Amino acid sequence: MRVAEQGTGAAVLENTSTLAAYRIPVTSGTRTVEVPVLMPGQRIGVVLDRPAVGPVSWLAPEALGGFTPVTATVVPGGVRYRSGNCRALTSRGAAVLHRDASGRITGGEQLPPASVSCAVGEKELPAAVAPGSEVHPYCDLRPE
């Protein structure tokens, strides 16, 4: 697990392992967020300045029962979420990363869990997200 990119108030984590990372605590000062799951090779945004990754639980990817990451695309007036999982996952919100024209991270914001879909299939939800932003859903395998 490593910080792959860092910008003002936000960063991108990357799972460089061949194992799935589960329940990843990430801290910056007194703030902590938990990334529910990160598959091998997957990258995910966090809205923290100079984040530090805490102890991670590592699992064989097949132990997650066919889990695939939920993806998000910014569309006019909202965000379109896609999930190929066989059951709905639990939303833990999302990190929204903002980039400048050169691709450098310039900031970020958190979307609350109610504004993020981890449902099976495709779902579009309204959100005030700037065009060109990246949305990284935090979808958890475990229920509330």
XYZ file of C-alpha atoms in Angstrom:
144
model
C 0.000 0.000 0.000
C 1.429 3.358 -0.960
C 0.499 6.998 -1.502
C 0.700 7.160 -5.316
C -0.146 10.866 -5.715
C -0.456 13.758 -3.338
C -1.894 17.218 -3.768
C -3.426 19.985 -1.718
C -5.719 18.358 0.835
C -6.145 15.090 -1.068
C -4.192 12.071 -2.278
C -4.471 8.782 -4.146
C -3.640 5.448 -2.487
C -2.583 2.424 -4.520
C -2.648 -1.231 -3.519
C 0.681 -2.551 -4.849
C 0.110 -6.010 -3.350
C -1.326 -9.157 -4.918
C -3.706 -9.332 -1.931
C -6.867 -7.333 -1.231
C -6.547 -4.685 1.478
C -9.546 -4.613 3.817
C -10.615 -1.890 6.284
C -7.691 0.452 5.657
C -7.297 3.214 8.268
C -5.801 6.368 6.779
C -4.907 9.317 9.023
C -3.746 12.892 8.743
C -3.286 14.746 12.021
C -6.429 14.094 14.058
C -8.578 13.017 11.071
C -9.025 9.372 10.120
C -10.964 7.793 7.258
C -11.441 4.114 6.607
C -11.209 2.813 3.053
C -13.411 -0.318 3.103
C -11.578 -2.441 0.509
C -8.889 -1.957 -2.140
C -8.238 -4.709 -4.658
C -4.733 -5.496 -6.011
C -3.613 -2.715 -8.363
C -6.614 -0.523 -7.510
C -6.239 3.187 -6.722
C -8.591 5.260 -4.565
C -8.773 8.880 -3.488
C -8.710 10.153 0.088
C -9.488 13.693 1.165
C -6.609 14.094 3.598
C -3.430 16.164 3.503
C -0.264 14.028 3.738
C -2.086 10.794 4.610
C -0.503 7.928 6.521
C -1.786 4.375 6.066
C -2.342 2.390 9.257
C -2.358 -1.383 9.779
C -4.221 -3.209 7.010
C -5.983 -6.577 6.999
C -4.815 -8.508 3.924
C -7.053 -11.090 2.243
C -6.787 -13.317 -0.812
C -8.971 -11.651 -3.502
C -11.002 -14.854 -3.947
C -11.982 -14.645 -0.249
C -14.140 -11.625 -1.183
C -16.588 -13.774 -3.150
C -16.339 -12.133 -6.567
C -16.280 -8.543 -5.263
C -15.563 -5.909 -7.907
C -14.980 -2.222 -7.157
C -17.898 0.137 -7.745
C -17.019 2.823 -10.309
C -18.286 6.378 -10.658
C -18.468 8.831 -13.540
C -19.318 12.518 -13.257
C -22.277 13.365 -15.530
C -24.199 16.642 -15.952
C -26.046 17.245 -12.669
C -24.676 14.263 -10.805
C -22.691 11.047 -10.626
C -23.369 7.686 -12.321
C -22.384 4.676 -10.203
C -21.857 1.168 -11.627
C -21.616 -2.059 -9.657
C -21.133 -5.545 -11.088
C -21.556 -7.153 -7.680
C -24.314 -9.694 -7.042
C -25.619 -7.815 -4.002
C -25.852 -4.238 -2.816
C -22.919 -3.042 -0.748
C -23.002 -0.491 2.078
C -22.138 3.082 1.136
C -19.517 4.752 3.291
C -19.511 7.902 1.125
C -16.977 8.902 -1.505
C -13.888 11.010 -1.994
C -14.076 13.596 -4.768
C -10.709 14.729 -6.123
C -10.252 17.940 -8.083
C -7.418 18.309 -10.608
C -6.021 21.177 -12.630
C -5.462 21.119 -16.409
C -2.097 19.374 -15.964
C -3.673 16.571 -13.875
C -2.272 17.702 -10.522
C -4.549 17.222 -7.478
C -5.748 20.641 -6.291
C -8.173 19.612 -3.547
C -11.040 17.388 -2.650
C -14.277 16.924 -0.783
C -16.244 14.098 0.817
C -19.670 12.982 -0.340
C -21.847 11.626 2.486
C -22.986 7.978 2.371
C -26.574 8.911 1.375
C -25.217 10.631 -1.775
C -23.357 7.531 -3.028
C -24.891 4.413 -4.595
C -23.388 0.974 -3.995
C -26.447 -0.778 -5.426
C -26.275 -3.541 -8.023
C -26.266 -2.276 -11.606
C -26.199 1.359 -12.637
C -27.673 4.297 -10.748
C -27.373 8.044 -11.223
C -27.638 10.354 -8.218
C -27.754 14.151 -8.188
C -24.622 15.858 -6.862
C -22.902 19.201 -7.261
C -19.582 17.841 -8.543
C -17.405 19.904 -10.878
C -16.871 18.463 -14.364
C -13.493 16.717 -14.602
C -13.524 15.696 -10.934
C -12.877 12.083 -9.943
C -15.324 10.312 -7.643
C -14.003 7.383 -5.600
C -16.890 5.474 -3.929
C -16.281 3.784 -0.584
C -18.463 0.674 -0.828
C -18.207 -1.776 2.050
C -18.849 -5.517 2.055
C -20.291 -5.511 5.535
C -23.719 -4.121 6.417
C -24.377 -1.176 8.719
